[in-house]
Each structure stands twice: as C-alpha cells, then as structure tokens.
Amino acid sequence: MPRSRMEMAINIIEIYEGIIDAVWPDYATLLQCALTCHRWLPRSRYNLFRRPTLGSMEQLHLFFQALRYTPVLSGPYSADVVEKLTLVAVSGVWPTFKYSACALLAGRLPYLKELHIGRPYLWRHLDYDRSQLDLSPRMAVHIGTFPTLKHLALSNVEITSFMALARVIVALPNLSVLGICGVFWKRPGQMAHNFPFVRRGWLKLEDVTVVGRWSLMPGISSIFSAANPQTMKALVVNSDASDTEDSTLGVVDCSHPVGSRINVRTIHALLNNLPPALHLHRFVVDFTYAQYDSRQLILNSVAAMGAIVRDPPDCLYHLEICVSDWDETASWWRAEIVSLFSIAVRARGLLQVVVTLPHAECEFKVLLRRLNRMPG
C-alpha cells in the first residue's frame, strides 16, 4: 500500500532531525545546518542553544546577543530551549566571569534545568587549578531567577564560606540534584538559628554528590541533615569523606584523621547521621579522588566499605564502587573487589564496580575540545 504524502513528509523530518541531533556538539557544523534551509533552522537552533558551554567574556556576550537578536522565524525562542548551562573559566579569564554570566542571564532562561559552574575536579591539580567563585547575596538572587532550575553542580571552585553556598541552595526551591566536587571555602561561616538551612528535612533533594577534600569543606555534612528523607534517593561520596570541623551544625563530629585509607569511623558516622527515615536507592563510594600508594590500599579500603554495608536495606538496588585505572591493571582485579562484599550484596546483584580513566587527563581534554568548538 503506497504511503501518503503526509507520512512521507513526517519520515523525512525525522531523518534530517536525527542527523542534526547526531552532529552535536560540533557547533560549527550545527551553524552550517541552521543556514542550510528554513526547515533545518528550528532543530539546529535547538541543538545550538540547548546545552551551551561558555568559557570567556567574549563567548558570553556572543551568546547573550544571540539570545536577544536571533530571529525566530519558526519554532521556539532561543532562550526557551536552553536546558543546561555550563560556565567554565579557562586560565587567564577575568576572575568574575561566572558572576557576570549569572547576572547578565538572570531571568532570561525561563526553562533552564541544569547549571554547572567550574572546571572538572582534578585532585592532582587542586592547589593551582581552582578558580574563584563570587557567591555573594546578589549572586544568590541572580541564580534564584531561574525558576525551573533543578540541578546545580559546583566543581573545583573556591568560595568565601559555607553560608554563601547555603544562600544559593535556599534560593532554589525546586532544586533536586546537588553536586559539590572539589569545592573549598575559606571559613565555616556562622548561620543564624532562624536561617532556613538549619531546619531538618526541608531540602527536597533526590540526588546528592559530595566528593573532594572534606577537610576543606567544613560543615558540608549539614546538607544531609537538611535533606528530606522522603525524597533523597541517591548519595555519592568519596572514600575519605569526613567532616572534622562541623562545629557550627554538629551533624558529624569526629576528629579521626584522614589518611590514604578509607576513614571507616567517619563514613560510618556519616551514614548513621543521615535522617533515620532515609531509604537510599543508589549509594556510590568514589575511590578515584583519594590518593593511594598501591592497589592493596585500595582493596583494604574497599573491604572496610564492604563491612559497613554487609546487610544492605531492601530499598537499596544499586551499590557502586568507582576506582581509577592508574596502572592499567584495574580491569582484571575487578572480580577481587567484588569478592570483598558479603554474599547478601552479591546475591541481590546490587554491586557494580566502575573502572575509570584518570581524571587528570581525559576529562579536561574532552572539555577543552568542546570549548574550542564554540563559536567565537
């Protein structure tokens, strides 16, 4: 039976839209697709503006001008298709670039869902690769103008205090995913007793990731006490997690020193100080950010972690252990890692061992390639 013209037209649209989608993130090619014909413009514009990465003031102003002056012709406005915004200041860029970006774009991205600020957390370059982030009260106001923002990720940035971060979190009532990776603040900061952040169970987070040097993030564990146990389903922490200076909020109070092995006492205290009604579905312990001298130290640390989750709760359906393949041998001792966990964990099929490439090379190179493809 011959197809109707309507069916053939729909098939043609699906074909060229699929081709345009596959081109992303090659922005130069997407721009050529947008200029090819009138029919290709809406889908090309959607991919050009959906997940932009800005790394300089020049790129920021070009992006802003495109949002304001790009003709609509057909399809939604350019600002309406922006779902994820990444602000990555490369070396030599004006220090207040991230603040300027949030101030300039405040209220102009009505459907923004994800905001990522900072470069990937590379622990080997932590001392000189971190950038400043101005989280002043006005910055919290600017970020709060994105009403649909659900995912906030800060990576490898330095802020003044935990109070500054708390203000931003409070300004986002719909926040459900929070990522704190390699963040550092100069002082703990004091919170008033009536400040909303100190209330237990008010924060409706679903997914929390806190990795980095916890000794540089005093008070960070208060996020777990503020989280609503009915909504929080996923938790990612690094293997040497400990909050040793939480004198302000006192969620986890343990002075056990952090070394190259997993800090069993503080991890255990962290888990015990989570809300009692919490029912995690996904729990990830990341060993890729800690420094280990040998494979045996990693295995000892994983064994300590296995002892903590010997009897996993019924609600837990995903337990993930992340390790780095520094010496290109991790793939064959994956089975050895699995054997360190109890029969109960293995029988239920909860455990997944993820072997990643070292952060210091692959992630940063991929990011730089993406930045180089940006127009301007």
PDB file of N, CA and C in Angstrom, residues 183-266:
ATOM      1  N   VAL A 183      35.119  21.585  45.937  1.00  0.00           N
ATOM      2  CA  VAL A 183      34.845  22.963  46.350  1.00  0.00           C
ATOM      3  C   VAL A 183      35.592  23.249  47.653  1.00  0.00           C
ATOM      4  N   PHE A 184      36.002  24.482  47.831  1.00  0.00           N
ATOM      5  CA  PHE A 184      36.754  24.885  49.017  1.00  0.00           C
ATOM      6  C   PHE A 184      36.213  26.218  49.502  1.00  0.00           C
ATOM      7  N   TRP A 185      36.004  26.352  50.813  1.00  0.00           N
ATOM      8  CA  TRP A 185      35.672  27.665  51.361  1.00  0.00           C
ATOM      9  C   TRP A 185      36.638  28.041  52.470  1.00  0.00           C
ATOM     10  N   LYS A 186      36.900  29.345  52.563  1.00  0.00           N
ATOM     11  CA  LYS A 186      37.954  29.861  53.420  1.00  0.00           C
ATOM     12  C   LYS A 186      37.607  29.760  54.901  1.00  0.00           C
ATOM     13  N   ARG A 187      36.327  29.864  55.239  1.00  0.00           N
ATOM     14  CA  ARG A 187      35.930  29.803  56.645  1.00  0.00           C
ATOM     15  C   ARG A 187      34.574  29.118  56.737  1.00  0.00           C
ATOM     16  N   PRO A 188      34.268  28.491  57.892  1.00  0.00           N
ATOM     17  CA  PRO A 188      32.998  27.778  58.028  1.00  0.00           C
ATOM     18  C   PRO A 188      31.796  28.694  57.878  1.00  0.00           C
ATOM     19  N   GLY A 189      31.846  29.893  58.459  1.00  0.00           N
ATOM     20  CA  GLY A 189      30.701  30.792  58.399  1.00  0.00           C
ATOM     21  C   GLY A 189      29.664  30.452  59.450  1.00  0.00           C
ATOM     22  N   GLN A 190      29.040  31.459  60.008  1.00  0.00           N
ATOM     23  CA  GLN A 190      28.040  31.274  61.049  1.00  0.00           C
ATOM     24  C   GLN A 190      26.646  31.444  60.463  1.00  0.00           C
ATOM     25  N   MET A 191      25.726  30.599  60.915  1.00  0.00           N
ATOM     26  CA  MET A 191      24.341  30.671  60.467  1.00  0.00           C
ATOM     27  C   MET A 191      23.446  31.008  61.646  1.00  0.00           C
ATOM     28  N   ALA A 192      22.522  31.927  61.431  1.00  0.00           N
ATOM     29  CA  ALA A 192      21.560  32.255  62.479  1.00  0.00           C
ATOM     30  C   ALA A 192      20.633  31.065  62.711  1.00  0.00           C
ATOM     31  N   HIS A 193      20.126  30.955  63.941  1.00  0.00           N
ATOM     32  CA  HIS A 193      19.278  29.812  64.273  1.00  0.00           C
ATOM     33  C   HIS A 193      17.974  29.805  63.469  1.00  0.00           C
ATOM     34  N   ASN A 194      17.532  30.986  63.021  1.00  0.00           N
ATOM     35  CA  ASN A 194      16.291  31.041  62.253  1.00  0.00           C
ATOM     36  C   ASN A 194      16.528  30.967  60.748  1.00  0.00           C
ATOM     37  N   PHE A 195      17.784  30.758  60.327  1.00  0.00           N
ATOM     38  CA  PHE A 195      18.075  30.624  58.899  1.00  0.00           C
ATOM     39  C   PHE A 195      17.475  29.315  58.400  1.00  0.00           C
ATOM     40  N   PRO A 196      16.760  29.338  57.259  1.00  0.00           N
ATOM     41  CA  PRO A 196      16.045  28.126  56.802  1.00  0.00           C
ATOM     42  C   PRO A 196      16.918  26.893  56.651  1.00  0.00           C
ATOM     43  N   PHE A 197      18.199  27.079  56.373  1.00  0.00           N
ATOM     44  CA  PHE A 197      19.044  25.927  56.081  1.00  0.00           C
ATOM     45  C   PHE A 197      19.226  25.010  57.273  1.00  0.00           C
ATOM     46  N   VAL A 198      19.139  25.529  58.499  1.00  0.00           N
ATOM     47  CA  VAL A 198      19.421  24.705  59.670  1.00  0.00           C
ATOM     48  C   VAL A 198      18.236  23.813  60.039  1.00  0.00           C
ATOM     49  N   ARG A 199      17.100  23.997  59.410  1.00  0.00           N
ATOM     50  CA  ARG A 199      15.947  23.146  59.709  1.00  0.00           C
ATOM     51  C   ARG A 199      16.151  21.764  59.103  1.00  0.00           C
ATOM     52  N   ARG A 200      15.775  20.746  59.815  1.00  0.00           N
ATOM     53  CA  ARG A 200      15.935  19.372  59.340  1.00  0.00           C
ATOM     54  C   ARG A 200      14.794  18.982  58.396  1.00  0.00           C
ATOM     55  N   GLY A 201      15.171  18.323  57.312  1.00  0.00           N
ATOM     56  CA  GLY A 201      14.179  17.728  56.431  1.00  0.00           C
ATOM     57  C   GLY A 201      13.490  18.660  55.466  1.00  0.00           C
ATOM     58  N   TRP A 202      13.945  19.918  55.347  1.00  0.00           N
ATOM     59  CA  TRP A 202      13.235  20.855  54.466  1.00  0.00           C
ATOM     60  C   TRP A 202      13.716  20.780  53.015  1.00  0.00           C
ATOM     61  N   LEU A 203      14.937  20.288  52.807  1.00  0.00           N
ATOM     62  CA  LEU A 203      15.563  20.321  51.492  1.00  0.00           C
ATOM     63  C   LEU A 203      15.148  19.090  50.687  1.00  0.00           C
ATOM     64  N   LYS A 204      14.399  19.288  49.622  1.00  0.00           N
ATOM     65  CA  LYS A 204      13.837  18.182  48.856  1.00  0.00           C
ATOM     66  C   LYS A 204      14.792  17.716  47.755  1.00  0.00           C
ATOM     67  N   LEU A 205      15.949  17.244  48.197  1.00  0.00           N
ATOM     68  CA  LEU A 205      16.931  16.730  47.252  1.00  0.00           C
ATOM     69  C   LEU A 205      16.664  15.264  46.951  1.00  0.00           C
ATOM     70  N   GLU A 206      16.927  14.876  45.709  1.00  0.00           N
ATOM     71  CA  GLU A 206      16.816  13.477  45.312  1.00  0.00           C
ATOM     72  C   GLU A 206      18.185  12.833  45.122  1.00  0.00           C
ATOM     73  N   ASP A 207      19.156  13.617  44.684  1.00  0.00           N
ATOM     74  CA  ASP A 207      20.481  13.091  44.350  1.00  0.00           C
ATOM     75  C   ASP A 207      21.538  14.061  44.871  1.00  0.00           C
ATOM     76  N   VAL A 208      22.437  13.575  45.733  1.00  0.00           N
ATOM     77  CA  VAL A 208      23.485  14.415  46.318  1.00  0.00           C
ATOM     78  C   VAL A 208      24.847  13.796  46.026  1.00  0.00           C
ATOM     79  N   THR A 209      25.764  14.608  45.505  1.00  0.00           N
ATOM     80  CA  THR A 209      27.143  14.186  45.271  1.00  0.00           C
ATOM     81  C   THR A 209      28.079  15.145  45.990  1.00  0.00           C
ATOM     82  N   VAL A 210      28.882  14.614  46.897  1.00  0.00           N
ATOM     83  CA  VAL A 210      29.889  15.418  47.599  1.00  0.00           C
ATOM     84  C   VAL A 210      31.209  14.666  47.527  1.00  0.00           C
ATOM     85  N   VAL A 211      32.102  15.111  46.657  1.00  0.00           N
ATOM     86  CA  VAL A 211      33.417  14.490  46.538  1.00  0.00           C
ATOM     87  C   VAL A 211      34.475  15.580  46.579  1.00  0.00           C
ATOM     88  N   GLY A 212      35.620  15.244  47.102  1.00  0.00           N
ATOM     89  CA  GLY A 212      36.702  16.204  47.245  1.00  0.00           C
ATOM     90  C   GLY A 212      37.361  16.048  48.598  1.00  0.00           C
ATOM     91  N   ARG A 213      38.099  17.053  48.998  1.00  0.00           N
ATOM     92  CA  ARG A 213      38.762  17.040  50.297  1.00  0.00           C
ATOM     93  C   ARG A 213      37.825  17.639  51.337  1.00  0.00           C
ATOM     94  N   TRP A 214      37.207  16.778  52.112  1.00  0.00           N
ATOM     95  CA  TRP A 214      36.208  17.226  53.067  1.00  0.00           C
ATOM     96  C   TRP A 214      36.804  18.143  54.123  1.00  0.00           C
ATOM     97  N   SER A 215      38.091  18.051  54.376  1.00  0.00           N
ATOM     98  CA  SER A 215      38.727  18.941  55.343  1.00  0.00           C
ATOM     99  C   SER A 215      38.691  20.393  54.881  1.00  0.00           C
ATOM    100  N   LEU A 216      38.509  20.620  53.579  1.00  0.00           N
ATOM    101  CA  LEU A 216      38.404  21.972  53.036  1.00  0.00           C
ATOM    102  C   LEU A 216      36.955  22.414  52.888  1.00  0.00           C
ATOM    103  N   MET A 217      36.011  21.569  53.315  1.00  0.00           N
ATOM    104  CA  MET A 217      34.581  21.887  53.203  1.00  0.00           C
ATOM    105  C   MET A 217      33.902  21.721  54.561  1.00  0.00           C
ATOM    106  N   PRO A 218      34.333  22.424  55.607  1.00  0.00           N
ATOM    107  CA  PRO A 218      33.735  22.243  56.933  1.00  0.00           C
ATOM    108  C   PRO A 218      32.253  22.595  56.938  1.00  0.00           C
ATOM    109  N   GLY A 219      31.455  21.717  57.526  1.00  0.00           N
ATOM    110  CA  GLY A 219      30.016  21.939  57.603  1.00  0.00           C
ATOM    111  C   GLY A 219      29.219  21.314  56.486  1.00  0.00           C
ATOM    112  N   ILE A 220      29.895  20.711  55.506  1.00  0.00           N
ATOM    113  CA  ILE A 220      29.200  20.196  54.324  1.00  0.00           C
ATOM    114  C   ILE A 220      28.205  19.102  54.673  1.00  0.00           C
ATOM    115  N   SER A 221      28.467  18.354  55.742  1.00  0.00           N
ATOM    116  CA  SER A 221      27.572  17.244  56.080  1.00  0.00           C
ATOM    117  C   SER A 221      26.206  17.718  56.557  1.00  0.00           C
ATOM    118  N   SER A 222      26.058  19.020  56.840  1.00  0.00           N
ATOM    119  CA  SER A 222      24.745  19.530  57.243  1.00  0.00           C
ATOM    120  C   SER A 222      23.729  19.419  56.119  1.00  0.00           C
ATOM    121  N   ILE A 223      24.222  19.287  54.888  1.00  0.00           N
ATOM    122  CA  ILE A 223      23.304  19.101  53.761  1.00  0.00           C
ATOM    123  C   ILE A 223      22.493  17.829  53.947  1.00  0.00           C
ATOM    124  N   PHE A 224      23.131  16.799  54.515  1.00  0.00           N
ATOM    125  CA  PHE A 224      22.434  15.525  54.678  1.00  0.00           C
ATOM    126  C   PHE A 224      21.338  15.615  55.731  1.00  0.00           C
ATOM    127  N   SER A 225      21.565  16.379  56.795  1.00  0.00           N
ATOM    128  CA  SER A 225      20.525  16.523  57.815  1.00  0.00           C
ATOM    129  C   SER A 225      19.395  17.406  57.320  1.00  0.00           C
ATOM    130  N   ALA A 226      19.703  18.361  56.425  1.00  0.00           N
ATOM    131  CA  ALA A 226      18.659  19.227  55.882  1.00  0.00           C
ATOM    132  C   ALA A 226      17.828  18.528  54.816  1.00  0.00           C
ATOM    133  N   ALA A 227      18.359  17.447  54.243  1.00  0.00           N
ATOM    134  CA  ALA A 227      17.649  16.744  53.173  1.00  0.00           C
ATOM    135  C   ALA A 227      16.406  16.042  53.699  1.00  0.00           C
ATOM    136  N   ASN A 228      15.373  16.072  52.895  1.00  0.00           N
ATOM    137  CA  ASN A 228      14.131  15.383  53.231  1.00  0.00           C
ATOM    138  C   ASN A 228      14.308  13.882  53.002  1.00  0.00           C
ATOM    139  N   PRO A 229      14.149  13.062  54.035  1.00  0.00           N
ATOM    140  CA  PRO A 229      14.369  11.613  53.861  1.00  0.00           C
ATOM    141  C   PRO A 229      13.376  10.954  52.922  1.00  0.00           C
ATOM    142  N   GLN A 230      12.241  11.607  52.676  1.00  0.00           N
ATOM    143  CA  GLN A 230      11.247  11.024  51.785  1.00  0.00           C
ATOM    144  C   GLN A 230      11.601  11.216  50.310  1.00  0.00           C
ATOM    145  N   THR A 231      12.487  12.166  50.016  1.00  0.00           N
ATOM    146  CA  THR A 231      12.820  12.450  48.616  1.00  0.00           C
ATOM    147  C   THR A 231      14.222  12.003  48.232  1.00  0.00           C
ATOM    148  N   MET A 232      15.155  11.960  49.179  1.00  0.00           N
ATOM    149  CA  MET A 232      16.549  11.659  48.855  1.00  0.00           C
ATOM    150  C   MET A 232      16.722  10.178  48.549  1.00  0.00           C
ATOM    151  N   LYS A 233      17.170   9.888  47.324  1.00  0.00           N
ATOM    152  CA  LYS A 233      17.276   8.506  46.866  1.00  0.00           C
ATOM    153  C   LYS A 233      18.688   8.109  46.439  1.00  0.00           C
ATOM    154  N   ALA A 234      19.577   9.068  46.192  1.00  0.00           N
ATOM    155  CA  ALA A 234      20.916   8.735  45.707  1.00  0.00           C
ATOM    156  C   ALA A 234      21.957   9.561  46.444  1.00  0.00           C
ATOM    157  N   LEU A 235      23.054   8.911  46.824  1.00  0.00           N
ATOM    158  CA  LEU A 235      24.136   9.570  47.548  1.00  0.00           C
ATOM    159  C   LEU A 235      25.472   9.110  46.981  1.00  0.00           C
ATOM    160  N   VAL A 236      26.330  10.079  46.644  1.00  0.00           N
ATOM    161  CA  VAL A 236      27.673   9.800  46.140  1.00  0.00           C
ATOM    162  C   VAL A 236      28.671  10.536  47.020  1.00  0.00           C
ATOM    163  N   VAL A 237      29.600   9.792  47.634  1.00  0.00           N
ATOM    164  CA  VAL A 237      30.656  10.400  48.444  1.00  0.00           C
ATOM    165  C   VAL A 237      31.983   9.764  48.066  1.00  0.00           C
ATOM    166  N   ASN A 238      33.073  10.482  48.339  1.00  0.00           N
ATOM    167  CA  ASN A 238      34.380   9.894  48.076  1.00  0.00           C
ATOM    168  C   ASN A 238      34.850   9.088  49.276  1.00  0.00           C
ATOM    169  N   SER A 239      35.848   8.263  49.063  1.00  0.00           N
ATOM    170  CA  SER A 239      36.203   7.242  50.042  1.00  0.00           C
ATOM    171  C   SER A 239      36.788   7.801  51.326  1.00  0.00           C
ATOM    172  N   ASP A 240      37.374   9.005  51.300  1.00  0.00           N
ATOM    173  CA  ASP A 240      37.955   9.558  52.518  1.00  0.00           C
ATOM    174  C   ASP A 240      37.078  10.660  53.103  1.00  0.00           C
ATOM    175  N   ALA A 241      35.770  10.525  52.945  1.00  0.00           N
ATOM    176  CA  ALA A 241      34.837  11.538  53.427  1.00  0.00           C
ATOM    177  C   ALA A 241      34.873  11.645  54.947  1.00  0.00           C
ATOM    178  N   SER A 242      34.974  12.859  55.445  1.00  0.00           N
ATOM    179  CA  SER A 242      34.887  13.121  56.883  1.00  0.00           C
ATOM    180  C   SER A 242      34.689  14.605  57.090  1.00  0.00           C
ATOM    181  N   ASP A 243      33.840  14.955  58.035  1.00  0.00           N
ATOM    182  CA  ASP A 243      33.580  16.355  58.352  1.00  0.00           C
ATOM    183  C   ASP A 243      34.138  16.609  59.742  1.00  0.00           C
ATOM    184  N   THR A 244      35.393  16.994  59.823  1.00  0.00           N
ATOM    185  CA  THR A 244      36.079  17.069  61.112  1.00  0.00           C
ATOM    186  C   THR A 244      35.898  18.401  61.817  1.00  0.00           C
ATOM    187  N   GLU A 245      35.367  19.422  61.132  1.00  0.00           N
ATOM    188  CA  GLU A 245      35.268  20.740  61.734  1.00  0.00           C
ATOM    189  C   GLU A 245      33.836  21.252  61.727  1.00  0.00           C
ATOM    190  N   ASP A 246      32.891  20.353  61.864  1.00  0.00           N
ATOM    191  CA  ASP A 246      31.490  20.760  61.817  1.00  0.00           C
ATOM    192  C   ASP A 246      31.046  21.226  63.195  1.00  0.00           C
ATOM    193  N   SER A 247      31.625  22.315  63.680  1.00  0.00           N
ATOM    194  CA  SER A 247      31.277  22.830  64.999  1.00  0.00           C
ATOM    195  C   SER A 247      30.024  23.692  64.958  1.00  0.00           C
ATOM    196  N   THR A 248      29.691  24.212  63.778  1.00  0.00           N
ATOM    197  CA  THR A 248      28.533  25.092  63.673  1.00  0.00           C
ATOM    198  C   THR A 248      27.224  24.314  63.725  1.00  0.00           C
ATOM    199  N   LEU A 249      27.141  23.232  62.957  1.00  0.00           N
ATOM    200  CA  LEU A 249      25.889  22.493  62.857  1.00  0.00           C
ATOM    201  C   LEU A 249      25.963  21.118  63.502  1.00  0.00           C
ATOM    202  N   GLY A 250      27.146  20.610  63.728  1.00  0.00           N
ATOM    203  CA  GLY A 250      27.317  19.390  64.504  1.00  0.00           C
ATOM    204  C   GLY A 250      26.610  18.166  63.974  1.00  0.00           C
ATOM    205  N   VAL A 251      26.613  17.968  62.677  1.00  0.00           N
ATOM    206  CA  VAL A 251      25.961  16.782  62.128  1.00  0.00           C
ATOM    207  C   VAL A 251      26.854  15.562  62.283  1.00  0.00           C
ATOM    208  N   VAL A 252      28.088  15.681  61.858  1.00  0.00           N
ATOM    209  CA  VAL A 252      29.068  14.612  62.038  1.00  0.00           C
ATOM    210  C   VAL A 252      30.238  15.197  62.810  1.00  0.00           C
ATOM    211  N   ASP A 253      30.470  14.708  64.007  1.00  0.00           N
ATOM    212  CA  ASP A 253      31.521  15.239  64.864  1.00  0.00           C
ATOM    213  C   ASP A 253      32.520  14.132  65.151  1.00  0.00           C
ATOM    214  N   CYS A 254      33.579  14.061  64.365  1.00  0.00           N
ATOM    215  CA  CYS A 254      34.585  13.024  64.546  1.00  0.00           C
ATOM    216  C   CYS A 254      35.927  13.585  64.120  1.00  0.00           C
ATOM    217  N   SER A 255      36.923  13.468  64.969  1.00  0.00           N
ATOM    218  CA  SER A 255      38.234  14.045  64.695  1.00  0.00           C
ATOM    219  C   SER A 255      39.234  13.003  64.221  1.00  0.00           C
ATOM    220  N   HIS A 256      38.751  11.826  63.827  1.00  0.00           N
ATOM    221  CA  HIS A 256      39.649  10.778  63.347  1.00  0.00           C
ATOM    222  C   HIS A 256      40.397  11.274  62.118  1.00  0.00           C
ATOM    223  N   PRO A 257      41.719  11.207  62.080  1.00  0.00           N
ATOM    224  CA  PRO A 257      42.481  11.767  60.958  1.00  0.00           C
ATOM    225  C   PRO A 257      42.199  11.039  59.654  1.00  0.00           C
ATOM    226  N   VAL A 258      42.258  11.787  58.584  1.00  0.00           N
ATOM    227  CA  VAL A 258      42.026  11.231  57.258  1.00  0.00           C
ATOM    228  C   VAL A 258      43.367  10.894  56.627  1.00  0.00           C
ATOM    229  N   GLY A 259      43.559   9.659  56.251  1.00  0.00           N
ATOM    230  CA  GLY A 259      44.804   9.234  55.621  1.00  0.00           C
ATOM    231  C   GLY A 259      44.539   8.698  54.241  1.00  0.00           C
ATOM    232  N   SER A 260      45.399   7.816  53.783  1.00  0.00           N
ATOM    233  CA  SER A 260      45.254   7.273  52.442  1.00  0.00           C
ATOM    234  C   SER A 260      44.207   6.171  52.391  1.00  0.00           C
ATOM    235  N   ARG A 261      43.801   5.656  53.568  1.00  0.00           N
ATOM    236  CA  ARG A 261      42.778   4.620  53.592  1.00  0.00           C
ATOM    237  C   ARG A 261      41.415   5.237  53.869  1.00  0.00           C
ATOM    238  N   ILE A 262      40.404   4.452  53.630  1.00  0.00           N
ATOM    239  CA  ILE A 262      39.057   4.933  53.890  1.00  0.00           C
ATOM    240  C   ILE A 262      38.876   5.186  55.384  1.00  0.00           C
ATOM    241  N   ASN A 263      38.262   6.286  55.720  1.00  0.00           N
ATOM    242  CA  ASN A 263      38.042   6.644  57.114  1.00  0.00           C
ATOM    243  C   ASN A 263      36.758   5.961  57.575  1.00  0.00           C
ATOM    244  N   VAL A 264      36.886   4.741  58.072  1.00  0.00           N
ATOM    245  CA  VAL A 264      35.713   3.928  58.381  1.00  0.00           C
ATOM    246  C   VAL A 264      34.852   4.597  59.438  1.00  0.00           C
ATOM    247  N   ARG A 265      35.479   5.165  60.458  1.00  0.00           N
ATOM    248  CA  ARG A 265      34.702   5.770  61.538  1.00  0.00           C
ATOM    249  C   ARG A 265      33.865   6.933  61.037  1.00  0.00           C
ATOM    250  N   THR A 266      34.456   7.791  60.197  1.00  0.00           N
ATOM    251  CA  THR A 266      33.706   8.947  59.736  1.00  0.00           C
ATOM    252  C   THR A 266      32.674   8.576  58.679  1.00  0.00           C
TER     253      THR A 266
END
